[in-house]
PDB file of C-alpha atoms and ligand atoms in Angstrom:
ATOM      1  CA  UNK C   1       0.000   0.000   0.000  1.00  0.00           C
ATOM      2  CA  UNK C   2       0.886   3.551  -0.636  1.00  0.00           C
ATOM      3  CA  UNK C   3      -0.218   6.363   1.391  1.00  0.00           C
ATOM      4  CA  UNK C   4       0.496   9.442   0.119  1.00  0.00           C
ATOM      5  CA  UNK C   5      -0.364  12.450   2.214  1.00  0.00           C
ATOM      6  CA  UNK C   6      -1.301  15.999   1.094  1.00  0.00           C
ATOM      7  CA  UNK C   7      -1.016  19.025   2.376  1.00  0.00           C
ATOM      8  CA  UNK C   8      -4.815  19.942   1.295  1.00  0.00           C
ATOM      9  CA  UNK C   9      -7.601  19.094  -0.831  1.00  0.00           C
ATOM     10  CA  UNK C  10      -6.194  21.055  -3.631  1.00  0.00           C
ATOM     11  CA  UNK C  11      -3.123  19.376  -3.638  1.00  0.00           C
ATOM     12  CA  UNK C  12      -4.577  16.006  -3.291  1.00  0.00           C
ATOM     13  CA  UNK C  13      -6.780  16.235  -5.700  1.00  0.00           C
ATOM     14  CA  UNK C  14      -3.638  17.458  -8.581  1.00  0.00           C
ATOM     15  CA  UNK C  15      -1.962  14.277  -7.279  1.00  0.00           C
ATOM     16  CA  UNK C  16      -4.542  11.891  -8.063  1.00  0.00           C
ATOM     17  CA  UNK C  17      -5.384  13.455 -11.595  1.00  0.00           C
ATOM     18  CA  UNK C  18      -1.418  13.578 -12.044  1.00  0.00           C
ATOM     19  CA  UNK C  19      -1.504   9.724 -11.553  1.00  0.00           C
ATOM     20  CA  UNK C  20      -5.043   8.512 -13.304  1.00  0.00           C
ATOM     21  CA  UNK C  21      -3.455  10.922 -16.585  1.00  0.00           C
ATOM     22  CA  UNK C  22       0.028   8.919 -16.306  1.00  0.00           C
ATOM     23  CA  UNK C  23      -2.497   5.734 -16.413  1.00  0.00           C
ATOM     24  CA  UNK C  24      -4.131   7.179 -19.590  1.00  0.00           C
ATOM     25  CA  UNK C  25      -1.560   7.816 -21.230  1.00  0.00           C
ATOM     26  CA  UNK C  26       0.708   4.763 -20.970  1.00  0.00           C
ATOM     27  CA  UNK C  27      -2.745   3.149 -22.368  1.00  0.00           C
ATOM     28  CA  UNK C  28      -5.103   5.286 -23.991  1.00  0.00           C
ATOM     29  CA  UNK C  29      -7.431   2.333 -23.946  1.00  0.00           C
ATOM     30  CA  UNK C  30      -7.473   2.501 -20.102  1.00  0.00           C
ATOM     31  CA  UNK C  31     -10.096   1.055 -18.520  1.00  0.00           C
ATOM     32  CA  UNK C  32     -11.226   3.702 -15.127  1.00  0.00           C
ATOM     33  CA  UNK C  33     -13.634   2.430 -12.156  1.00  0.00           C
ATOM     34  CA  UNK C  34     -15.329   5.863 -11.340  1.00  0.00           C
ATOM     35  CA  UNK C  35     -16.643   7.523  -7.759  1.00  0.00           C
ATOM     36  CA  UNK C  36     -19.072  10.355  -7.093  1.00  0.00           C
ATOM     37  CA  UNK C  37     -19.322  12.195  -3.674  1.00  0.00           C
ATOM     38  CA  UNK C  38     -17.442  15.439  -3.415  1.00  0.00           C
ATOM     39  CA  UNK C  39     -14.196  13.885  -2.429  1.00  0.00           C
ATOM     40  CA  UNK C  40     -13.124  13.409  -6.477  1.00  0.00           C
ATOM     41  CA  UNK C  41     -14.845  16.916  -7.695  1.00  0.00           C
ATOM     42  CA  UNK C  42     -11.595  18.118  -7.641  1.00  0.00           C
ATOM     43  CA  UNK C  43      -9.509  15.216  -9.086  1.00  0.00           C
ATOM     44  CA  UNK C  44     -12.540  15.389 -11.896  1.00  0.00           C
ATOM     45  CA  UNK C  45     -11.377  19.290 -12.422  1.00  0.00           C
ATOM     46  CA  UNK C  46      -8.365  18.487 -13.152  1.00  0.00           C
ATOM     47  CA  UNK C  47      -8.615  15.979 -15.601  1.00  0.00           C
ATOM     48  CA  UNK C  48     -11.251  18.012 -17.297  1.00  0.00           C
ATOM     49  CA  UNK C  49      -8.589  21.077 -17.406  1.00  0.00           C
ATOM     50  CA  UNK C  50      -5.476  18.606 -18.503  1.00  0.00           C
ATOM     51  CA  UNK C  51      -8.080  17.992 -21.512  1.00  0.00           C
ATOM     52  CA  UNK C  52      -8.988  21.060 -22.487  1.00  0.00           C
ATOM     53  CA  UNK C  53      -5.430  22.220 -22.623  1.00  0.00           C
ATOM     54  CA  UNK C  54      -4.965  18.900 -25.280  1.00  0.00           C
ATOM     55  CA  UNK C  55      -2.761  17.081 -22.916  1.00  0.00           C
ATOM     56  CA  UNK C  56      -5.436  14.203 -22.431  1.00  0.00           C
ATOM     57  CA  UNK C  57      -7.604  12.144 -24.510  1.00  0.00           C
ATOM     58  CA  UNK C  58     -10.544  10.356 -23.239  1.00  0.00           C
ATOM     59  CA  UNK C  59     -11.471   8.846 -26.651  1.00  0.00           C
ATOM     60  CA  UNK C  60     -10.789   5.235 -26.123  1.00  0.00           C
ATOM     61  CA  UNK C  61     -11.665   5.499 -22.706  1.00  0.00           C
ATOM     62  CA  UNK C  62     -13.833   2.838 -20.851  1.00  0.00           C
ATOM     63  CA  UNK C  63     -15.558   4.010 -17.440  1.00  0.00           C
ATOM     64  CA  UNK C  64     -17.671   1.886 -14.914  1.00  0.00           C
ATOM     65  CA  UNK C  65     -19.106   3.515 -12.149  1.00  0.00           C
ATOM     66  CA  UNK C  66     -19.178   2.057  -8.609  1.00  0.00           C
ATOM     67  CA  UNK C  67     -22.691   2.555  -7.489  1.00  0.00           C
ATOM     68  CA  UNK C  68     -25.937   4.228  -8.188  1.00  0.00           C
ATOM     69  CA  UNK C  69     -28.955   5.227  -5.797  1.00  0.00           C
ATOM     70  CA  UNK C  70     -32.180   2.826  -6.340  1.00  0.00           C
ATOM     71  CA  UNK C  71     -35.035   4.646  -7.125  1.00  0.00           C
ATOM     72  CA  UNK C  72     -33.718   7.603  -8.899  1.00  0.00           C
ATOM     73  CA  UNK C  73     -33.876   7.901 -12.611  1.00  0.00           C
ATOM     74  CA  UNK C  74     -30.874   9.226 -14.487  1.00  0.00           C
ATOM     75  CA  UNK C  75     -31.706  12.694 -15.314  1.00  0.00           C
ATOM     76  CA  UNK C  76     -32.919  13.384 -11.263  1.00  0.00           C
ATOM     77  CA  UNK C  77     -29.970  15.575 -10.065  1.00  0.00           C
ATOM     78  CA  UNK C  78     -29.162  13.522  -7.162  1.00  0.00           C
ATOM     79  CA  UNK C  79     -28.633  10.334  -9.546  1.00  0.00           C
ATOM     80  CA  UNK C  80     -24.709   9.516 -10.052  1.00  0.00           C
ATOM     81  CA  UNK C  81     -25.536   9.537 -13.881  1.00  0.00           C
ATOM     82  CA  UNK C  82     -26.632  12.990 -13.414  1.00  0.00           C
ATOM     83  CA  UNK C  83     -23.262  13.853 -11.255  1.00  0.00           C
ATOM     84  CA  UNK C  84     -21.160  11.959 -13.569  1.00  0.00           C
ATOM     85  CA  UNK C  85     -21.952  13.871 -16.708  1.00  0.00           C
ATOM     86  CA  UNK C  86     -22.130  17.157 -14.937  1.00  0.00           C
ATOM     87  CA  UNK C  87     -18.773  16.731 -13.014  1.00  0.00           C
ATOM     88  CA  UNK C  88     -16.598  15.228 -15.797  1.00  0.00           C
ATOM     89  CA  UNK C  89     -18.267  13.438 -18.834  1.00  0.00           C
ATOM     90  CA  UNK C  90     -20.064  16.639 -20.465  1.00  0.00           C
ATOM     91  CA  UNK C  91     -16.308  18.513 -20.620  1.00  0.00           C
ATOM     92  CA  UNK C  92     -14.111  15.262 -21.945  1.00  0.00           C
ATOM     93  CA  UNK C  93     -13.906  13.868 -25.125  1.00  0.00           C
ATOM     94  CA  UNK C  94     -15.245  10.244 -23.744  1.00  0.00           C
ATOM     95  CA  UNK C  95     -17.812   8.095 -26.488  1.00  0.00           C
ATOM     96  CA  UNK C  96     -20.904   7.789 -24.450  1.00  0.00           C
ATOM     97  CA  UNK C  97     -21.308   4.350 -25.179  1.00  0.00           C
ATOM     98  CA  UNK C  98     -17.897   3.329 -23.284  1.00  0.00           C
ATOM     99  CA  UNK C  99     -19.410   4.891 -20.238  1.00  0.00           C
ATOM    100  CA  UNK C 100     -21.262   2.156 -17.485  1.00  0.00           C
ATOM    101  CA  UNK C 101     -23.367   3.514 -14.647  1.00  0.00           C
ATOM    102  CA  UNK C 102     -25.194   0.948 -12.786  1.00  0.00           C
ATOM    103  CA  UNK C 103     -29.058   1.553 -13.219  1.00  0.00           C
ATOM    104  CA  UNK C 104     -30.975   2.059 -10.477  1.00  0.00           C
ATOM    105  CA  UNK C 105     -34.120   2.514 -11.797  1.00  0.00           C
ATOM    106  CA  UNK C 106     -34.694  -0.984 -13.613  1.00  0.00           C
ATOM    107  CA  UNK C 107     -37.536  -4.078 -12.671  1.00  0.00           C
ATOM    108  CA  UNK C 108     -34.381  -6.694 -12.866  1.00  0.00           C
ATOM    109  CA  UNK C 109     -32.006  -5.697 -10.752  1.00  0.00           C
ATOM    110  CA  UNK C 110     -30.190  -9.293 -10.434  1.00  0.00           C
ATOM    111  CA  UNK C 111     -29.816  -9.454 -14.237  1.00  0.00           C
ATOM    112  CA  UNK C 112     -28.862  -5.723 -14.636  1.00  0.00           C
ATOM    113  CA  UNK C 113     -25.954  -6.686 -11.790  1.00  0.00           C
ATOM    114  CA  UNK C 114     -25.067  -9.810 -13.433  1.00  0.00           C
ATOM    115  CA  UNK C 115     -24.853  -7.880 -17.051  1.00  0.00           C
ATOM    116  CA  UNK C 116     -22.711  -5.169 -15.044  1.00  0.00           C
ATOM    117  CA  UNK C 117     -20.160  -7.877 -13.922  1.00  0.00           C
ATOM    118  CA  UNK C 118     -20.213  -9.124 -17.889  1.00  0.00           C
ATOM    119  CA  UNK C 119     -19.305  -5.792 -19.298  1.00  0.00           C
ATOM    120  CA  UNK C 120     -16.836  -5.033 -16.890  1.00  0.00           C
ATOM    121  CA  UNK C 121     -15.302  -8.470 -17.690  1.00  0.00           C
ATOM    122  CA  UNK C 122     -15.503  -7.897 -21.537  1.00  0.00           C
ATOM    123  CA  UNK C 123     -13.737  -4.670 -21.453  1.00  0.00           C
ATOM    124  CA  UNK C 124     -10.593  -6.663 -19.897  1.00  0.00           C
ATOM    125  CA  UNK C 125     -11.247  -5.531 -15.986  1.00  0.00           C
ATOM    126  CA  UNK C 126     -11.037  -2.520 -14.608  1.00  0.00           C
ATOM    127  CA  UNK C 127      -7.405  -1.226 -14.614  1.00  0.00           C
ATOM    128  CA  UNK C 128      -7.312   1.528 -12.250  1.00  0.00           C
ATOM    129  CA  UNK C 129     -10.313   2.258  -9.736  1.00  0.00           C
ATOM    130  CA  UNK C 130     -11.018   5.672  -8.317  1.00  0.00           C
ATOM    131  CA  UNK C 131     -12.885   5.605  -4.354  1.00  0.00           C
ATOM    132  CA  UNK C 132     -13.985   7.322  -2.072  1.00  0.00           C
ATOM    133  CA  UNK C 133     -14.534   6.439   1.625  1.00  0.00           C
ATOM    134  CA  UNK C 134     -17.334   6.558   3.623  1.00  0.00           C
ATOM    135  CA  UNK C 135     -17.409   7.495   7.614  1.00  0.00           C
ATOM    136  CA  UNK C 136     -18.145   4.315   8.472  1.00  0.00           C
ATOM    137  CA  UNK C 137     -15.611   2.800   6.290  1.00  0.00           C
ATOM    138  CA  UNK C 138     -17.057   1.793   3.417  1.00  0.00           C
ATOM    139  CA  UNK C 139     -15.872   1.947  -0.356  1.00  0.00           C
ATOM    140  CA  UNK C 140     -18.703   1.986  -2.889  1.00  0.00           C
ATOM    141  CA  UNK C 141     -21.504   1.483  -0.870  1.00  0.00           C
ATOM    142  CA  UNK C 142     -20.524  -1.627   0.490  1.00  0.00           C
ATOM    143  CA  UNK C 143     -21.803  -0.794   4.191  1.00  0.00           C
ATOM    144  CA  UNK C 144     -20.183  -2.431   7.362  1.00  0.00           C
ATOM    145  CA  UNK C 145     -20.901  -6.146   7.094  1.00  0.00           C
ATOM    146  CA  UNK C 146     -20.608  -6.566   3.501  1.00  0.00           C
ATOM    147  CA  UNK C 147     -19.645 -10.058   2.301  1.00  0.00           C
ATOM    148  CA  UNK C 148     -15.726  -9.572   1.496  1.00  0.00           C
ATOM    149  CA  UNK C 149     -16.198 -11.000  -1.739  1.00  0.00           C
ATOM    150  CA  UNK C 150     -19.436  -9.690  -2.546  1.00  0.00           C
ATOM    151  CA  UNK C 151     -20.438  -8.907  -6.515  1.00  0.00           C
ATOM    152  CA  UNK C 152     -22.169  -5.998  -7.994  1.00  0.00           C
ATOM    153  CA  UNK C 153     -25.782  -6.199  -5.835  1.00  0.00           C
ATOM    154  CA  UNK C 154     -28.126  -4.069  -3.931  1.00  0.00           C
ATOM    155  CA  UNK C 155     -27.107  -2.849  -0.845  1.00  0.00           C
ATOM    156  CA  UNK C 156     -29.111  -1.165   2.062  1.00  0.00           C
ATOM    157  CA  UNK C 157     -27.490   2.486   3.501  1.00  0.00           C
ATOM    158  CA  UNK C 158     -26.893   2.504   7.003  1.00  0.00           C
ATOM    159  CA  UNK C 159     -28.397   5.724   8.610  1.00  0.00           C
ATOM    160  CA  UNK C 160     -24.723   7.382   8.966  1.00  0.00           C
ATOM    161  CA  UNK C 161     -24.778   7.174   5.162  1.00  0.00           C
ATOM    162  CA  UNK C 162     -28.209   8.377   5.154  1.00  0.00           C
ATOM    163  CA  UNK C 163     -26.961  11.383   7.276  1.00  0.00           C
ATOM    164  CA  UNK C 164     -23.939  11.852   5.262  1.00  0.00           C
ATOM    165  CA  UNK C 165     -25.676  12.617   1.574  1.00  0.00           C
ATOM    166  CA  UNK C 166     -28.801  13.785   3.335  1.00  0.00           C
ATOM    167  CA  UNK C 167     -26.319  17.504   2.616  1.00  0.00           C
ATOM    168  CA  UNK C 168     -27.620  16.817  -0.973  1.00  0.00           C
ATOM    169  CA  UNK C 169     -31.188  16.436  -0.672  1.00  0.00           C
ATOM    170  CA  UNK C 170     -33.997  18.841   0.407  1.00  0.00           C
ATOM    171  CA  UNK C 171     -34.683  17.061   3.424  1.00  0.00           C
ATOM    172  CA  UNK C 172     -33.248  13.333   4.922  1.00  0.00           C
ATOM    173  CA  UNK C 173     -36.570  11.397   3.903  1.00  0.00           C
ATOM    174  CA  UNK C 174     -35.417  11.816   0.447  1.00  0.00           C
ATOM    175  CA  UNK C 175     -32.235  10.209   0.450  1.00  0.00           C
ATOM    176  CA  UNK C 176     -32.722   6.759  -1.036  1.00  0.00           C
ATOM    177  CA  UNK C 177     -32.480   3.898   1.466  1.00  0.00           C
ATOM    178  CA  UNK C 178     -31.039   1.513  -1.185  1.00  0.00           C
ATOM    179  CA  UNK C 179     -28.220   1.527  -4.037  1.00  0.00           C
ATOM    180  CA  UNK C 180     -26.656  -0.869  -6.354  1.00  0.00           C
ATOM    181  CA  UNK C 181     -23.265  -1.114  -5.842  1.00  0.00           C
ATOM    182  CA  UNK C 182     -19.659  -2.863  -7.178  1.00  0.00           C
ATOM    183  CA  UNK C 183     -19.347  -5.812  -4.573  1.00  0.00           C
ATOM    184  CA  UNK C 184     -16.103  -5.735  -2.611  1.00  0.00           C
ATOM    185  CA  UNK C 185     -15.258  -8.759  -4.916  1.00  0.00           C
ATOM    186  CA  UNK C 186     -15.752  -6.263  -7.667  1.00  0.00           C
ATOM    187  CA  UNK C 187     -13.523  -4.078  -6.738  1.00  0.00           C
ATOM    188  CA  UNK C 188     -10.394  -6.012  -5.625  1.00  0.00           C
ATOM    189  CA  UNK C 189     -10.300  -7.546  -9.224  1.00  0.00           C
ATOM    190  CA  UNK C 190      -9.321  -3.849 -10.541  1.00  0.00           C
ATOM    191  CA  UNK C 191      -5.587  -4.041 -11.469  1.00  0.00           C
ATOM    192  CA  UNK C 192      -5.080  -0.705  -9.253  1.00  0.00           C
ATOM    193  CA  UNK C 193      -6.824   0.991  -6.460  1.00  0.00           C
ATOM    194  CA  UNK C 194      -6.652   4.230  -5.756  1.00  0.00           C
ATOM    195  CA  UNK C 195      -8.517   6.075  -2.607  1.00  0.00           C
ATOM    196  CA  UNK C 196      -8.807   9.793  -1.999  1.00  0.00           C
ATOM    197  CA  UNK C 197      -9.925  11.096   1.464  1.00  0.00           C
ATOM    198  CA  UNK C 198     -10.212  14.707   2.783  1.00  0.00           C
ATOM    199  CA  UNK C 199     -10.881  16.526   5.932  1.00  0.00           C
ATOM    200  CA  UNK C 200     -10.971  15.084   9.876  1.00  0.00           C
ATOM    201  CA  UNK C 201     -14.434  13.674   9.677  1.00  0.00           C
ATOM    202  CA  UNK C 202     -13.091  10.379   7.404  1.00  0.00           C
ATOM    203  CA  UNK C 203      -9.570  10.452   9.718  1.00  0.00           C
ATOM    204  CA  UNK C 204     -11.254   7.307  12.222  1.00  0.00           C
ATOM    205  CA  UNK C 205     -12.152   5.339   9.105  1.00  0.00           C
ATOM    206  CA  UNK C 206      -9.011   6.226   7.243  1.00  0.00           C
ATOM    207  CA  UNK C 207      -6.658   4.784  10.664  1.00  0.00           C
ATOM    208  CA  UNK C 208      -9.245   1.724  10.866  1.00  0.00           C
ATOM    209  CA  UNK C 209      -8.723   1.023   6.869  1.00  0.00           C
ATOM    210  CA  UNK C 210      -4.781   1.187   6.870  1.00  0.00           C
ATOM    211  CA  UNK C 211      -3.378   0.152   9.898  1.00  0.00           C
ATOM    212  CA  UNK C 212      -6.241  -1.554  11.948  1.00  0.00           C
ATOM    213  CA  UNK C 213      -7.692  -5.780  11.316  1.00  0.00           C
ATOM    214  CA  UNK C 214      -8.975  -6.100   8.108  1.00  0.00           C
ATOM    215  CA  UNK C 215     -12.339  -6.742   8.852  1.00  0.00           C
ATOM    216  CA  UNK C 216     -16.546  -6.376   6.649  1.00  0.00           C
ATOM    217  CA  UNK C 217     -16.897  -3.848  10.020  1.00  0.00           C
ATOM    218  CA  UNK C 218     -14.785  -1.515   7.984  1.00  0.00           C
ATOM    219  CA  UNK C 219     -14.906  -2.567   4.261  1.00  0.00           C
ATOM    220  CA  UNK C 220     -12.392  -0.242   3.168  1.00  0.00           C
ATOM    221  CA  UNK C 221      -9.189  -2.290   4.903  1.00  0.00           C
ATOM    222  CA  UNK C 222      -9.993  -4.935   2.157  1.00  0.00           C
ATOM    223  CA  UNK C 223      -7.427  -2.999   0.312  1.00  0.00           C
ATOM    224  CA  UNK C 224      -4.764  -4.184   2.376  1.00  0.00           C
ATOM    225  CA  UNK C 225      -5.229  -7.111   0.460  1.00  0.00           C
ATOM    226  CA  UNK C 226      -4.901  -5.230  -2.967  1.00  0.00           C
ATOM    227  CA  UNK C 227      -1.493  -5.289  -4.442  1.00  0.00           C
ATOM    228  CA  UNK C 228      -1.623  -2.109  -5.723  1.00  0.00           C
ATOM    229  CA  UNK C 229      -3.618  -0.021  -3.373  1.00  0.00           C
ATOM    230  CA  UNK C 230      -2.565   4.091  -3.036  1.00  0.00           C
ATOM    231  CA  UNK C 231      -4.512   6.028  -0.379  1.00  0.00           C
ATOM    232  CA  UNK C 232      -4.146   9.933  -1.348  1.00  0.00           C
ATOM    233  CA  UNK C 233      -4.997  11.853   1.623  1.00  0.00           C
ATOM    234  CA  UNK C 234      -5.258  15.407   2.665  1.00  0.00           C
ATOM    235  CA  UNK C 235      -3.425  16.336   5.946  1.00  0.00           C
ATOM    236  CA  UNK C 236      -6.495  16.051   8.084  1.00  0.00           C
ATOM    237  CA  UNK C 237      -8.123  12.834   6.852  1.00  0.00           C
ATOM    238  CA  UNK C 238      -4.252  11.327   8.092  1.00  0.00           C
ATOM    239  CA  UNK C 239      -4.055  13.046  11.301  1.00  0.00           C
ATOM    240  CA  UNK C 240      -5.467   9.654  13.570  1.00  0.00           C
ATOM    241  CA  UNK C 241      -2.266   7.445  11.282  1.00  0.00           C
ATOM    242  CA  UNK C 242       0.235   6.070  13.777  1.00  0.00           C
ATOM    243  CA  UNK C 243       2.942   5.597  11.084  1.00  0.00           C
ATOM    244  CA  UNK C 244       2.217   9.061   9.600  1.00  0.00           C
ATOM    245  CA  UNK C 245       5.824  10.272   9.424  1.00  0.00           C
ATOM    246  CA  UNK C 246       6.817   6.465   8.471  1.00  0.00           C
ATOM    247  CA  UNK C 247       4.305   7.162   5.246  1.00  0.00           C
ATOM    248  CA  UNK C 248       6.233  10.325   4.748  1.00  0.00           C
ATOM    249  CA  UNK C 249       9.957   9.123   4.686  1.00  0.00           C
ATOM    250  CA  UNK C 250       8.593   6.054   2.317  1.00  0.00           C
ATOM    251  CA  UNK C 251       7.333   8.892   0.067  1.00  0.00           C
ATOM    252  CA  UNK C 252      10.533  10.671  -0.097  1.00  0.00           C
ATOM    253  CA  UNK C 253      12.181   7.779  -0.427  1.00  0.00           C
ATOM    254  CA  UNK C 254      10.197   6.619  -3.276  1.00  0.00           C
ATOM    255  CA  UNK C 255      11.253   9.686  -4.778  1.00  0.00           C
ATOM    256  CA  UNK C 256      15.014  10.019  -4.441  1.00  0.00           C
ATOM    257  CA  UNK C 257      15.146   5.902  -6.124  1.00  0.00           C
ATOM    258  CA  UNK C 258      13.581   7.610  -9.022  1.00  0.00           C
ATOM    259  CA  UNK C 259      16.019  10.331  -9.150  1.00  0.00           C
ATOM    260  CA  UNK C 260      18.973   8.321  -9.017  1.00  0.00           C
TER     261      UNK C 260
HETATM  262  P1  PGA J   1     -17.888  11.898  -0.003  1.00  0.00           P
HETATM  263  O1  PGA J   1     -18.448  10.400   0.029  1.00  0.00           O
HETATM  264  O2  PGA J   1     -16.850  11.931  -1.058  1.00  0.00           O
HETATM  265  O3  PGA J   1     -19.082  12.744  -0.377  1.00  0.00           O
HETATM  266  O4  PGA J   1     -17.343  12.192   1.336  1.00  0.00           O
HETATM  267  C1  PGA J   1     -17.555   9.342   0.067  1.00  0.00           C
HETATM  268  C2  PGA J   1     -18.280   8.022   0.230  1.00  0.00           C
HETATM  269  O5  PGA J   1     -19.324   7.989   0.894  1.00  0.00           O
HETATM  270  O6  PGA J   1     -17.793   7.014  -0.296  1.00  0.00           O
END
């Protein structure tokens, strides 16, 4: 695992566009797992202002969303279709039909999931995947108790989660009480993991998920399991981490090999 630490949101956010565009352009065909929530607004920025200056092309680009509310149709503002093309696939050059958002507005859900799984196998696997966290430790929406090797499924929200996006609703009792999301199966298969986390209300789950038992309480220390997991943090989201300055010198390190 890699844990790089930021000195704010701004700067953590250029360092994980900096590394999905290094991705993209060692294989322009890249395959990119995708996160809403307003952790990755400002990696999305980025990227979208790395392509407008021509430095990036999305054009063979293949995208697969973690999770979607149930309930919601795409075009309802609170979907994560709606976010997606808003916050990054309105300002890129990405074909629309490369781009996979799970439905959650659909009679079948089990088939929808088990097509989901299909097209994310067809397209090779998912080479790098973008996440968020949640405060109670979960990646996608794969809430405390999740089967570790769950696949793409419906999952209910726990009321912190409720709490958490009620910020984007009018009121709590619209927040949907259900999503489909990746399975934590799903998401260890990516080739490369990479989790962003800002601000002291995600520093508990952040300690719990790096240095504490992996464990379905707190879904996101899976990735200690990944081979190639990289936690990009902003100062605050690392302030509970007992081997913070460890983290550190490993960075520098890292750095001074390359420059040799
Ligand atoms: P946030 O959500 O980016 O809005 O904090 C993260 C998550 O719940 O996974």
């Amino acid at each position: 695992m890699r844990v790089i630490i930021s000195k704010n949101y701004e700067e953590m956010s250029k360092k994980a566009a900096e590394i999905v565009a290094e991705r993209l352009r060692k294989k322009p065909d890249l395959v990119l797992g995708l996160a809403t929530g307003s952790t990755p607004v400002g990696m999305y920025k980025e990227l979208i202002r790395m392509h407008k200056e021509g430095n990036l092309d999305f054009s063979k680009v293949k995208t697969f969303n973690l999770d979607e509310y149930c309930g919601l149709s795409p075009d309802h503002p609170q979907s994560y279709h709606y976010f997606m093309w808003e916050n990054l696939f309105n300002h890129i050059n990405i074909n629309p039909a490369n781009v996979y958002i799970p439905s959650g507005d659909i009679e079948n859900v089990e088939a929808f999931c088990k097509w989901y799984e299909e097209k994310i196998k067809e397209a090779g696997g998912i080479d790098l995947q973008v996440l968020g966290i949640g405060r109670d430790g979960h990646i996608g929406f794969n809430e405390p108790g999740s089967s570790l090797t769950s696949r793409t499924r419906i999952k209910t929200l726990t009321e912190e989660t409720v709490e958490d996006n009620a910020r984007f609703f009018e009121k709590k009792e619209d927040v949907p009480r259900y999503a489909v999301s990746m399975g934590l199966g799903t998401i260890m298969e990516a080739k490369e993991c990479l989790l962003l986390a800002n601000g002291a209300n995600k520093a508990e789950a952040i300690q719990k998920a790096i240095e504490g038992p992996v464990s379905a309480s707190i879904t996101a220390s899976l990735l200690q399991f990944h081979p190639r997991a990289i936690f990009i943090l902003d100062e605050e989201a690392s302030k509970n981490l007992k081997r913070r300055e460890y983290y550190r010198y490993v960075e520098r390190m890292a750095q001074k090999l390359k420059e040799r």
